[in-house]
mmCIF file with all atom_site columns, C-alpha atoms in Angstrom:
data_model
loop_
_atom_site.group_PDB
_atom_site.id
_atom_site.type_symbol
_atom_site.label_atom_id
_atom_site.label_alt_id
_atom_site.label_comp_id
_atom_site.label_asym_id
_atom_site.label_entity_id
_atom_site.label_seq_id
_atom_site.pdbx_PDB_ins_code
_atom_site.Cartn_x
_atom_site.Cartn_y
_atom_site.Cartn_z
_atom_site.occupancy
_atom_site.B_iso_or_equiv
_atom_site.pdbx_formal_charge
_atom_site.auth_seq_id
_atom_site.auth_comp_id
_atom_site.auth_asym_id
_atom_site.auth_atom_id
_atom_site.pdbx_PDB_model_num
ATOM 1   C CA . MET A 1 1   ? 0.000   0.000  0.000  1.00 0.00 ? 1   MET A CA 1
ATOM 2   C CA . CYS A 1 2   ? 1.362   3.410  -0.918 1.00 0.00 ? 2   CYS A CA 1
ATOM 3   C CA . ILE A 1 3   ? 0.178   6.440  1.045  1.00 0.00 ? 3   ILE A CA 1
ATOM 4   C CA . ARG A 1 4   ? 0.962   9.926  -0.176 1.00 0.00 ? 4   ARG A CA 1
ATOM 5   C CA . PHE A 1 5   ? 1.201   12.723 2.380  1.00 0.00 ? 5   PHE A CA 1
ATOM 6   C CA . LYS A 1 6   ? 1.410   16.434 1.710  1.00 0.00 ? 6   LYS A CA 1
ATOM 7   C CA . SER A 1 7   ? 5.019   16.282 2.925  1.00 0.00 ? 7   SER A CA 1
ATOM 8   C CA . GLY A 1 8   ? 6.021   13.588 0.416  1.00 0.00 ? 8   GLY A CA 1
ATOM 9   C CA . VAL A 1 9   ? 5.577   9.931  -0.355 1.00 0.00 ? 9   VAL A CA 1
ATOM 10  C CA . VAL A 1 10  ? 5.014   7.641  2.608  1.00 0.00 ? 10  VAL A CA 1
ATOM 11  C CA . LEU A 1 11  ? 5.599   3.942  2.265  1.00 0.00 ? 11  LEU A CA 1
ATOM 12  C CA . LEU A 1 12  ? 3.772   1.566  4.571  1.00 0.00 ? 12  LEU A CA 1
ATOM 13  C CA . HIS A 1 13  ? 4.149   -2.139 3.763  1.00 0.00 ? 13  HIS A CA 1
ATOM 14  C CA . MET A 1 14  ? 0.739   -3.503 4.670  1.00 0.00 ? 14  MET A CA 1
ATOM 15  C CA . GLY A 1 15  ? 0.696   -6.422 2.233  1.00 0.00 ? 15  GLY A CA 1
ATOM 16  C CA . GLN A 1 16  ? 0.371   -6.407 -1.533 1.00 0.00 ? 16  GLN A CA 1
ATOM 17  C CA . LYS A 1 17  ? -3.343  -5.733 -1.880 1.00 0.00 ? 17  LYS A CA 1
ATOM 18  C CA . GLY A 1 18  ? -4.700  -2.402 -2.938 1.00 0.00 ? 18  GLY A CA 1
ATOM 19  C CA . ARG A 1 19  ? -3.720  1.237  -2.593 1.00 0.00 ? 19  ARG A CA 1
ATOM 20  C CA . ALA A 1 20  ? -5.248  3.889  -0.374 1.00 0.00 ? 20  ALA A CA 1
ATOM 21  C CA . MET A 1 21  ? -5.047  7.614  0.063  1.00 0.00 ? 21  MET A CA 1
ATOM 22  C CA . VAL A 1 22  ? -4.932  9.212  3.493  1.00 0.00 ? 22  VAL A CA 1
ATOM 23  C CA . SER A 1 23  ? -7.038  12.286 4.147  1.00 0.00 ? 23  SER A CA 1
ATOM 24  C CA . ASP A 1 24  ? -5.374  15.587 4.954  1.00 0.00 ? 24  ASP A CA 1
ATOM 25  C CA . THR A 1 25  ? -6.853  15.397 8.454  1.00 0.00 ? 25  THR A CA 1
ATOM 26  C CA . LEU A 1 26  ? -5.227  12.015 9.132  1.00 0.00 ? 26  LEU A CA 1
ATOM 27  C CA . ALA A 1 27  ? -1.945  13.217 7.675  1.00 0.00 ? 27  ALA A CA 1
ATOM 28  C CA . GLU A 1 28  ? -1.952  16.240 9.949  1.00 0.00 ? 28  GLU A CA 1
ATOM 29  C CA . MET A 1 29  ? -2.702  14.064 12.969 1.00 0.00 ? 29  MET A CA 1
ATOM 30  C CA . ILE A 1 30  ? 0.275   11.831 12.192 1.00 0.00 ? 30  ILE A CA 1
ATOM 31  C CA . ASP A 1 31  ? 2.514   14.852 11.559 1.00 0.00 ? 31  ASP A CA 1
ATOM 32  C CA . GLN A 1 32  ? 1.669   16.165 15.034 1.00 0.00 ? 32  GLN A CA 1
ATOM 33  C CA . TYR A 1 33  ? 3.548   13.278 16.623 1.00 0.00 ? 33  TYR A CA 1
ATOM 34  C CA . ALA A 1 34  ? 6.762   14.518 14.961 1.00 0.00 ? 34  ALA A CA 1
ATOM 35  C CA . ILE A 1 35  ? 8.210   11.016 14.691 1.00 0.00 ? 35  ILE A CA 1
ATOM 36  C CA . GLY A 1 36  ? 11.068  12.215 12.504 1.00 0.00 ? 36  GLY A CA 1
ATOM 37  C CA . ALA A 1 37  ? 12.032  15.004 14.877 1.00 0.00 ? 37  ALA A CA 1
ATOM 38  C CA . LYS A 1 38  ? 11.998  12.595 17.817 1.00 0.00 ? 38  LYS A CA 1
ATOM 39  C CA . LEU A 1 39  ? 14.253  10.184 15.922 1.00 0.00 ? 39  LEU A CA 1
ATOM 40  C CA . ARG A 1 40  ? 16.665  12.974 15.050 1.00 0.00 ? 40  ARG A CA 1
ATOM 41  C CA . ALA A 1 41  ? 16.779  14.095 18.690 1.00 0.00 ? 41  ALA A CA 1
ATOM 42  C CA . LEU A 1 42  ? 17.602  10.551 19.839 1.00 0.00 ? 42  LEU A CA 1
ATOM 43  C CA . ARG A 1 43  ? 20.278  10.133 17.197 1.00 0.00 ? 43  ARG A CA 1
ATOM 44  C CA . THR A 1 44  ? 22.026  13.462 17.808 1.00 0.00 ? 44  THR A CA 1
ATOM 45  C CA . ALA A 1 45  ? 21.890  12.949 21.580 1.00 0.00 ? 45  ALA A CA 1
ATOM 46  C CA . LYS A 1 46  ? 23.865  9.723  21.078 1.00 0.00 ? 46  LYS A CA 1
ATOM 47  C CA . GLY A 1 47  ? 26.232  11.394 18.627 1.00 0.00 ? 47  GLY A CA 1
ATOM 48  C CA . LEU A 1 48  ? 25.362  8.942  15.841 1.00 0.00 ? 48  LEU A CA 1
ATOM 49  C CA . GLY A 1 49  ? 25.501  9.725  12.139 1.00 0.00 ? 49  GLY A CA 1
ATOM 50  C CA . LEU A 1 50  ? 22.910  8.375  9.722  1.00 0.00 ? 50  LEU A CA 1
ATOM 51  C CA . ILE A 1 51  ? 25.352  5.763  8.413  1.00 0.00 ? 51  ILE A CA 1
ATOM 52  C CA . GLN A 1 52  ? 26.177  4.611  11.943 1.00 0.00 ? 52  GLN A CA 1
ATOM 53  C CA . LEU A 1 53  ? 22.506  4.331  12.859 1.00 0.00 ? 53  LEU A CA 1
ATOM 54  C CA . GLY A 1 54  ? 21.890  2.457  9.631  1.00 0.00 ? 54  GLY A CA 1
ATOM 55  C CA . ALA A 1 55  ? 24.511  -0.115 10.611 1.00 0.00 ? 55  ALA A CA 1
ATOM 56  C CA . HIS A 1 56  ? 22.650  -0.742 13.880 1.00 0.00 ? 56  HIS A CA 1
ATOM 57  C CA . THR A 1 57  ? 19.164  -0.891 12.379 1.00 0.00 ? 57  THR A CA 1
ATOM 58  C CA . GLY A 1 58  ? 19.778  -2.429 8.979  1.00 0.00 ? 58  GLY A CA 1
ATOM 59  C CA . LEU A 1 59  ? 18.194  0.609  7.299  1.00 0.00 ? 59  LEU A CA 1
ATOM 60  C CA . SER A 1 60  ? 19.910  2.746  4.700  1.00 0.00 ? 60  SER A CA 1
ATOM 61  C CA . ALA A 1 61  ? 21.093  6.238  5.597  1.00 0.00 ? 61  ALA A CA 1
ATOM 62  C CA . GLY A 1 62  ? 18.823  7.557  2.849  1.00 0.00 ? 62  GLY A CA 1
ATOM 63  C CA . MET A 1 63  ? 15.753  5.916  4.350  1.00 0.00 ? 63  MET A CA 1
ATOM 64  C CA . LEU A 1 64  ? 16.611  7.173  7.838  1.00 0.00 ? 64  LEU A CA 1
ATOM 65  C CA . SER A 1 65  ? 17.036  10.666 6.436  1.00 0.00 ? 65  SER A CA 1
ATOM 66  C CA . LYS A 1 66  ? 13.570  10.475 4.826  1.00 0.00 ? 66  LYS A CA 1
ATOM 67  C CA . ILE A 1 67  ? 12.074  9.326  8.121  1.00 0.00 ? 67  ILE A CA 1
ATOM 68  C CA . GLU A 1 68  ? 13.705  12.216 9.973  1.00 0.00 ? 68  GLU A CA 1
ATOM 69  C CA . THR A 1 69  ? 12.489  14.783 7.446  1.00 0.00 ? 69  THR A CA 1
ATOM 70  C CA . GLY A 1 70  ? 8.945   13.422 7.441  1.00 0.00 ? 70  GLY A CA 1
ATOM 71  C CA . GLN A 1 71  ? 9.020   12.128 3.875  1.00 0.00 ? 71  GLN A CA 1
ATOM 72  C CA . VAL A 1 72  ? 8.567   8.559  5.056  1.00 0.00 ? 72  VAL A CA 1
ATOM 73  C CA . ILE A 1 73  ? 6.602   7.198  8.014  1.00 0.00 ? 73  ILE A CA 1
ATOM 74  C CA . PRO A 1 74  ? 8.155   3.929  9.199  1.00 0.00 ? 74  PRO A CA 1
ATOM 75  C CA . THR A 1 75  ? 6.182   0.754  9.735  1.00 0.00 ? 75  THR A CA 1
ATOM 76  C CA . LEU A 1 76  ? 5.796   -0.399 13.320 1.00 0.00 ? 76  LEU A CA 1
ATOM 77  C CA . PRO A 1 77  ? 8.419   -3.186 12.953 1.00 0.00 ? 77  PRO A CA 1
ATOM 78  C CA . THR A 1 78  ? 10.878  -0.624 11.540 1.00 0.00 ? 78  THR A CA 1
ATOM 79  C CA . LEU A 1 79  ? 10.114  1.841  14.294 1.00 0.00 ? 79  LEU A CA 1
ATOM 80  C CA . LEU A 1 80  ? 10.513  -0.908 16.906 1.00 0.00 ? 80  LEU A CA 1
ATOM 81  C CA . ARG A 1 81  ? 13.929  -1.770 15.448 1.00 0.00 ? 81  ARG A CA 1
ATOM 82  C CA . ILE A 1 82  ? 14.950  1.888  15.813 1.00 0.00 ? 82  ILE A CA 1
ATOM 83  C CA . ALA A 1 83  ? 13.499  2.104  19.328 1.00 0.00 ? 83  ALA A CA 1
ATOM 84  C CA . LEU A 1 84  ? 15.513  -0.916 20.476 1.00 0.00 ? 84  LEU A CA 1
ATOM 85  C CA . VAL A 1 85  ? 18.746  0.769  19.391 1.00 0.00 ? 85  VAL A CA 1
ATOM 86  C CA . PHE A 1 86  ? 18.027  3.705  21.694 1.00 0.00 ? 86  PHE A CA 1
ATOM 87  C CA . GLY A 1 87  ? 16.516  1.715  24.542 1.00 0.00 ? 87  GLY A CA 1
ATOM 88  C CA . VAL A 1 88  ? 13.100  3.356  24.337 1.00 0.00 ? 88  VAL A CA 1
ATOM 89  C CA . GLY A 1 89  ? 9.631   1.916  23.848 1.00 0.00 ? 89  GLY A CA 1
ATOM 90  C CA . LEU A 1 90  ? 7.339   2.544  20.912 1.00 0.00 ? 90  LEU A CA 1
ATOM 91  C CA . GLU A 1 91  ? 5.328   4.875  23.114 1.00 0.00 ? 91  GLU A CA 1
ATOM 92  C CA . HIS A 1 92  ? 8.242   7.333  22.969 1.00 0.00 ? 92  HIS A CA 1
ATOM 93  C CA . PHE A 1 93  ? 7.262   8.124  19.379 1.00 0.00 ? 93  PHE A CA 1
ATOM 94  C CA . PHE A 1 94  ? 3.534   8.327  20.050 1.00 0.00 ? 94  PHE A CA 1
ATOM 95  C CA . GLU A 1 95  ? 3.351   10.557 23.091 1.00 0.00 ? 95  GLU A CA 1
ATOM 96  C CA . ALA A 1 96  ? 0.485   12.962 22.665 1.00 0.00 ? 96  ALA A CA 1
ATOM 97  C CA . PRO A 1 97  ? 1.705   16.377 21.553 1.00 0.00 ? 97  PRO A CA 1
ATOM 98  C CA . THR A 1 98  ? 1.308   19.153 24.072 1.00 0.00 ? 98  THR A CA 1
ATOM 99  C CA . ALA A 1 99  ? 0.372   22.659 23.070 1.00 0.00 ? 99  ALA A CA 1
ATOM 100 C CA . PRO A 1 100 ? 2.689   25.454 24.240 1.00 0.00 ? 100 PRO A CA 1
ATOM 101 C CA . VAL A 1 101 ? 1.309   27.601 27.034 1.00 0.00 ? 101 VAL A CA 1
ATOM 102 C CA . LEU A 1 102 ? -0.039  30.924 25.818 1.00 0.00 ? 102 LEU A CA 1
ATOM 103 C CA . GLU A 1 103 ? -2.640  32.965 27.663 1.00 0.00 ? 103 GLU A CA 1
ATOM 104 C CA . ILE A 1 104 ? -3.702  36.570 27.102 1.00 0.00 ? 104 ILE A CA 1
ATOM 105 C CA . VAL A 1 105 ? -5.263  38.381 30.046 1.00 0.00 ? 105 VAL A CA 1
ATOM 106 C CA . ARG A 1 106 ? -7.354  41.334 28.898 1.00 0.00 ? 106 ARG A CA 1
ATOM 107 C CA . ARG A 1 107 ? -7.543  44.316 31.170 1.00 0.00 ? 107 ARG A CA 1
ATOM 108 C CA . ARG A 1 108 ? -11.334 44.086 31.241 1.00 0.00 ? 108 ARG A CA 1
ATOM 109 C CA . ASP A 1 109 ? -11.139 40.498 32.560 1.00 0.00 ? 109 ASP A CA 1
ATOM 110 C CA . ARG A 1 110 ? -8.957  41.227 35.579 1.00 0.00 ? 110 ARG A CA 1
ATOM 111 C CA . LEU A 1 111 ? -10.494 41.568 39.037 1.00 0.00 ? 111 LEU A CA 1
ATOM 112 C CA . ARG A 1 112 ? -9.268  44.292 41.390 1.00 0.00 ? 112 ARG A CA 1
ATOM 113 C CA . LEU A 1 113 ? -9.131  42.835 44.881 1.00 0.00 ? 113 LEU A CA 1
ATOM 114 C CA . PRO A 1 114 ? -8.239  44.400 48.249 1.00 0.00 ? 114 PRO A CA 1
ATOM 115 C CA . ASN A 1 115 ? -5.640  43.082 50.673 1.00 0.00 ? 115 ASN A CA 1
ATOM 116 C CA . PRO A 1 116 ? -6.680  42.376 53.339 1.00 0.00 ? 116 PRO A CA 1
ATOM 117 C CA . ALA A 1 117 ? -10.139 41.409 52.185 1.00 0.00 ? 117 ALA A CA 1
ATOM 118 C CA . THR A 1 118 ? -11.767 43.056 55.231 1.00 0.00 ? 118 THR A CA 1
ATOM 119 C CA . GLY A 1 119 ? -11.002 46.298 56.980 1.00 0.00 ? 119 GLY A CA 1
ATOM 120 C CA . THR A 1 120 ? -8.853  49.047 55.483 1.00 0.00 ? 120 THR A CA 1
ATOM 121 C CA . PRO A 1 121 ? -6.891  47.697 52.498 1.00 0.00 ? 121 PRO A CA 1
ATOM 122 C CA . SER A 1 122 ? -3.140  48.132 52.457 1.00 0.00 ? 122 SER A CA 1
ATOM 123 C CA . TYR A 1 123 ? -3.205  47.766 48.684 1.00 0.00 ? 123 TYR A CA 1
ATOM 124 C CA . TYR A 1 124 ? -5.271  46.508 45.756 1.00 0.00 ? 124 TYR A CA 1
ATOM 125 C CA . PHE A 1 125 ? -4.017  43.864 43.376 1.00 0.00 ? 125 PHE A CA 1
ATOM 126 C CA . GLU A 1 126 ? -4.946  42.274 40.053 1.00 0.00 ? 126 GLU A CA 1
ATOM 127 C CA . SER A 1 127 ? -3.645  38.899 38.898 1.00 0.00 ? 127 SER A CA 1
ATOM 128 C CA . LEU A 1 128 ? -1.890  39.141 35.530 1.00 0.00 ? 128 LEU A CA 1
ATOM 129 C CA . ASP A 1 129 ? -1.716  35.396 34.855 1.00 0.00 ? 129 ASP A CA 1
ATOM 130 C CA . PHE A 1 130 ? -4.708  33.783 36.559 1.00 0.00 ? 130 PHE A CA 1
ATOM 131 C CA . PRO A 1 131 ? -5.794  31.575 33.588 1.00 0.00 ? 131 PRO A CA 1
ATOM 132 C CA . VAL A 1 132 ? -2.490  29.652 33.554 1.00 0.00 ? 132 VAL A CA 1
ATOM 133 C CA . PRO A 1 133 ? -2.699  26.351 35.516 1.00 0.00 ? 133 PRO A CA 1
ATOM 134 C CA . ASP A 1 134 ? 0.251   25.122 37.571 1.00 0.00 ? 134 ASP A CA 1
ATOM 135 C CA . ARG A 1 135 ? 2.230   28.270 36.782 1.00 0.00 ? 135 ARG A CA 1
ATOM 136 C CA . PRO A 1 136 ? 5.767   28.504 38.237 1.00 0.00 ? 136 PRO A CA 1
ATOM 137 C CA . ILE A 1 137 ? 5.325   32.221 38.927 1.00 0.00 ? 137 ILE A CA 1
ATOM 138 C CA . GLU A 1 138 ? 2.459   34.473 39.950 1.00 0.00 ? 138 GLU A CA 1
ATOM 139 C CA . SER A 1 139 ? 2.385   38.069 38.783 1.00 0.00 ? 139 SER A CA 1
ATOM 140 C CA . TYR A 1 140 ? 0.260   40.974 39.971 1.00 0.00 ? 140 TYR A CA 1
ATOM 141 C CA . LEU A 1 141 ? -0.424  44.617 39.319 1.00 0.00 ? 141 LEU A CA 1
ATOM 142 C CA . ALA A 1 142 ? -0.561  46.287 42.738 1.00 0.00 ? 142 ALA A CA 1
ATOM 143 C CA . ASP A 1 143 ? -1.734  49.773 43.788 1.00 0.00 ? 143 ASP A CA 1
ATOM 144 C CA . PHE A 1 144 ? -0.669  51.238 47.137 1.00 0.00 ? 144 PHE A CA 1
ATOM 145 C CA . ALA A 1 145 ? -2.795  54.256 48.036 1.00 0.00 ? 145 ALA A CA 1
ATOM 146 C CA . PRO A 1 146 ? -1.175  57.146 49.942 1.00 0.00 ? 146 PRO A CA 1
ATOM 147 C CA . GLY A 1 147 ? -2.150  57.166 53.595 1.00 0.00 ? 147 GLY A CA 1
ATOM 148 C CA . ALA A 1 148 ? -3.145  53.483 53.585 1.00 0.00 ? 148 ALA A CA 1
ATOM 149 C CA . PRO A 1 149 ? -1.601  51.354 56.335 1.00 0.00 ? 149 PRO A CA 1
ATOM 150 C CA . ALA A 1 150 ? 1.457   49.324 55.434 1.00 0.00 ? 150 ALA A CA 1
ATOM 151 C CA . SER A 1 151 ? 0.778   45.657 54.843 1.00 0.00 ? 151 SER A CA 1
ATOM 152 C CA . VAL A 1 152 ? 1.137   43.272 57.757 1.00 0.00 ? 152 VAL A CA 1
ATOM 153 C CA . PRO A 1 153 ? 4.641   41.744 57.804 1.00 0.00 ? 153 PRO A CA 1
ATOM 154 C CA . HIS A 1 154 ? 4.487   38.356 56.136 1.00 0.00 ? 154 HIS A CA 1
ATOM 155 C CA . SER A 1 155 ? 6.728   35.727 54.557 1.00 0.00 ? 155 SER A CA 1
ATOM 156 C CA . HIS A 1 156 ? 6.307   32.895 52.088 1.00 0.00 ? 156 HIS A CA 1
ATOM 157 C CA . ASP A 1 157 ? 8.401   30.371 50.191 1.00 0.00 ? 157 ASP A CA 1
ATOM 158 C CA . GLY A 1 158 ? 10.395  31.472 47.187 1.00 0.00 ? 158 GLY A CA 1
ATOM 159 C CA . VAL A 1 159 ? 11.507  34.832 45.880 1.00 0.00 ? 159 VAL A CA 1
ATOM 160 C CA . GLU A 1 160 ? 9.776   38.048 44.951 1.00 0.00 ? 160 GLU A CA 1
ATOM 161 C CA . LEU A 1 161 ? 10.467  40.779 42.427 1.00 0.00 ? 161 LEU A CA 1
ATOM 162 C CA . ILE A 1 162 ? 8.878   44.228 42.459 1.00 0.00 ? 162 ILE A CA 1
ATOM 163 C CA . TYR A 1 163 ? 9.115   46.664 39.555 1.00 0.00 ? 163 TYR A CA 1
ATOM 164 C CA . MET A 1 164 ? 7.861   50.189 40.161 1.00 0.00 ? 164 MET A CA 1
ATOM 165 C CA . LEU A 1 165 ? 5.639   51.830 37.548 1.00 0.00 ? 165 LEU A CA 1
ATOM 166 C CA . THR A 1 166 ? 4.595   55.043 39.302 1.00 0.00 ? 166 THR A CA 1
ATOM 167 C CA . GLY A 1 167 ? 4.904   56.700 42.700 1.00 0.00 ? 167 GLY A CA 1
ATOM 168 C CA . ARG A 1 168 ? 7.144   55.670 45.575 1.00 0.00 ? 168 ARG A CA 1
ATOM 169 C CA . LEU A 1 169 ? 6.967   52.511 47.673 1.00 0.00 ? 169 LEU A CA 1
ATOM 170 C CA . THR A 1 170 ? 8.588   51.634 50.980 1.00 0.00 ? 170 THR A CA 1
ATOM 171 C CA . LEU A 1 171 ? 9.571   47.990 51.353 1.00 0.00 ? 171 LEU A CA 1
ATOM 172 C CA . ARG A 1 172 ? 10.550  46.889 54.855 1.00 0.00 ? 172 ARG A CA 1
ATOM 173 C CA . ILE A 1 173 ? 12.671  43.754 55.204 1.00 0.00 ? 173 ILE A CA 1
ATOM 174 C CA . HIS A 1 174 ? 15.592  42.687 57.423 1.00 0.00 ? 174 HIS A CA 1
ATOM 175 C CA . GLU A 1 175 ? 14.752  45.566 59.827 1.00 0.00 ? 175 GLU A CA 1
ATOM 176 C CA . ALA A 1 176 ? 15.507  48.105 57.094 1.00 0.00 ? 176 ALA A CA 1
ATOM 177 C CA . ALA A 1 177 ? 13.314  50.345 54.908 1.00 0.00 ? 177 ALA A CA 1
ATOM 178 C CA . HIS A 1 178 ? 13.988  50.582 51.168 1.00 0.00 ? 178 HIS A CA 1
ATOM 179 C CA . VAL A 1 179 ? 12.274  53.341 49.192 1.00 0.00 ? 179 VAL A CA 1
ATOM 180 C CA . LEU A 1 180 ? 11.640  52.502 45.547 1.00 0.00 ? 180 LEU A CA 1
ATOM 181 C CA . GLU A 1 181 ? 10.707  54.984 42.831 1.00 0.00 ? 181 GLU A CA 1
ATOM 182 C CA . ALA A 1 182 ? 9.349   54.632 39.293 1.00 0.00 ? 182 ALA A CA 1
ATOM 183 C CA . GLY A 1 183 ? 11.740  52.504 37.244 1.00 0.00 ? 183 GLY A CA 1
ATOM 184 C CA . ASP A 1 184 ? 13.328  50.866 40.302 1.00 0.00 ? 184 ASP A CA 1
ATOM 185 C CA . SER A 1 185 ? 13.135  47.163 41.000 1.00 0.00 ? 185 SER A CA 1
ATOM 186 C CA . ILE A 1 186 ? 14.000  44.885 43.889 1.00 0.00 ? 186 ILE A CA 1
ATOM 187 C CA . TYR A 1 187 ? 14.504  41.123 44.109 1.00 0.00 ? 187 TYR A CA 1
ATOM 188 C CA . PHE A 1 188 ? 14.538  39.406 47.486 1.00 0.00 ? 188 PHE A CA 1
ATOM 189 C CA . ASP A 1 189 ? 14.153  36.146 49.368 1.00 0.00 ? 189 ASP A CA 1
ATOM 190 C CA . ALA A 1 190 ? 10.505  36.170 50.431 1.00 0.00 ? 190 ALA A CA 1
ATOM 191 C CA . GLY A 1 191 ? 11.153  33.699 53.240 1.00 0.00 ? 191 GLY A CA 1
ATOM 192 C CA . PHE A 1 192 ? 11.856  36.677 55.527 1.00 0.00 ? 192 PHE A CA 1
ATOM 193 C CA . ASP A 1 193 ? 9.151   38.941 56.966 1.00 0.00 ? 193 ASP A CA 1
ATOM 194 C CA . HIS A 1 194 ? 8.479   41.898 54.683 1.00 0.00 ? 194 HIS A CA 1
ATOM 195 C CA . SER A 1 195 ? 5.811   44.561 54.237 1.00 0.00 ? 195 SER A CA 1
ATOM 196 C CA . TYR A 1 196 ? 5.124   47.438 51.888 1.00 0.00 ? 196 TYR A CA 1
ATOM 197 C CA . GLY A 1 197 ? 3.267   50.720 51.750 1.00 0.00 ? 197 GLY A CA 1
ATOM 198 C CA . ALA A 1 198 ? 3.081   53.909 49.683 1.00 0.00 ? 198 ALA A CA 1
ATOM 199 C CA . ALA A 1 199 ? 5.639   56.614 50.403 1.00 0.00 ? 199 ALA A CA 1
ATOM 200 C CA . GLY A 1 200 ? 4.465   60.142 49.650 1.00 0.00 ? 200 GLY A CA 1
ATOM 201 C CA . ASP A 1 201 ? 1.165   61.536 48.428 1.00 0.00 ? 201 ASP A CA 1
ATOM 202 C CA . GLU A 1 202 ? 0.868   59.639 45.147 1.00 0.00 ? 202 GLU A CA 1
ATOM 203 C CA . THR A 1 203 ? -0.472  56.152 44.524 1.00 0.00 ? 203 THR A CA 1
ATOM 204 C CA . ALA A 1 204 ? 2.384   53.718 44.088 1.00 0.00 ? 204 ALA A CA 1
ATOM 205 C CA . ARG A 1 205 ? 1.792   51.216 41.297 1.00 0.00 ? 205 ARG A CA 1
ATOM 206 C CA . ALA A 1 206 ? 4.028   48.175 40.822 1.00 0.00 ? 206 ALA A CA 1
ATOM 207 C CA . VAL A 1 207 ? 4.271   44.846 39.065 1.00 0.00 ? 207 VAL A CA 1
ATOM 208 C CA . VAL A 1 208 ? 4.922   42.119 41.630 1.00 0.00 ? 208 VAL A CA 1
ATOM 209 C CA . VAL A 1 209 ? 6.201   38.691 40.563 1.00 0.00 ? 209 VAL A CA 1
ATOM 210 C CA . VAL A 1 210 ? 6.337   35.822 43.051 1.00 0.00 ? 210 VAL A CA 1
ATOM 211 C CA . SER A 1 211 ? 8.031   32.478 42.454 1.00 0.00 ? 211 SER A CA 1
ATOM 212 C CA . ALA A 1 212 ? 8.244   29.404 44.656 1.00 0.00 ? 212 ALA A CA 1
ATOM 213 C CA . MET A 1 213 ? 11.750  28.818 43.336 1.00 0.00 ? 213 MET A CA 1
ATOM 214 C CA . ARG A 1 214 ? 14.707  30.256 45.165 1.00 0.00 ? 214 ARG A CA 1
ATOM 215 C CA . GLY A 1 215 ? 17.606  31.653 43.223 1.00 0.00 ? 215 GLY A CA 1
#
């Protein structure tokens, strides 16, 4: 059986009866598994050339090159022969593709929340990345009103970065006060008690990024 893909001719030895054409949809689904790219990654990681890999698999360098470039989709026995050389299972080549993370947060969709939730807020914040699941960082837009009480000293795992957009902000940590102005930034270990509050008569606005990773 000869199957022709948009990327070239694909040979699948399924016996000697008949010919069939694969739909564009099926071709695209197979392409998503990137079998050729996965083979190339395995080969280059081992430092093998096409000729060397051919000697181990019994396949020609030309055929291996066509598999890597997506011109040919190997049969399962051929793919198993390749997998055995690299010590991986067939499932390595058929892992479901994962889409890259990309989320846009529109200004109109953000919620402005007070901290603390009751009483007089020390500041208001809006999450800039709330739709992203299992995110390694959390980022916020924070407003510190003049005259508002400083936040209660607190600590948490990881590190924190603050970048000032407007106004002036006083950050207290390690028994010292650091005044930040527009354009300033500070990076610190958030495992120590810290608090912040506006300095002056203008609202201080900042982007705050928190990560559970230390570094």
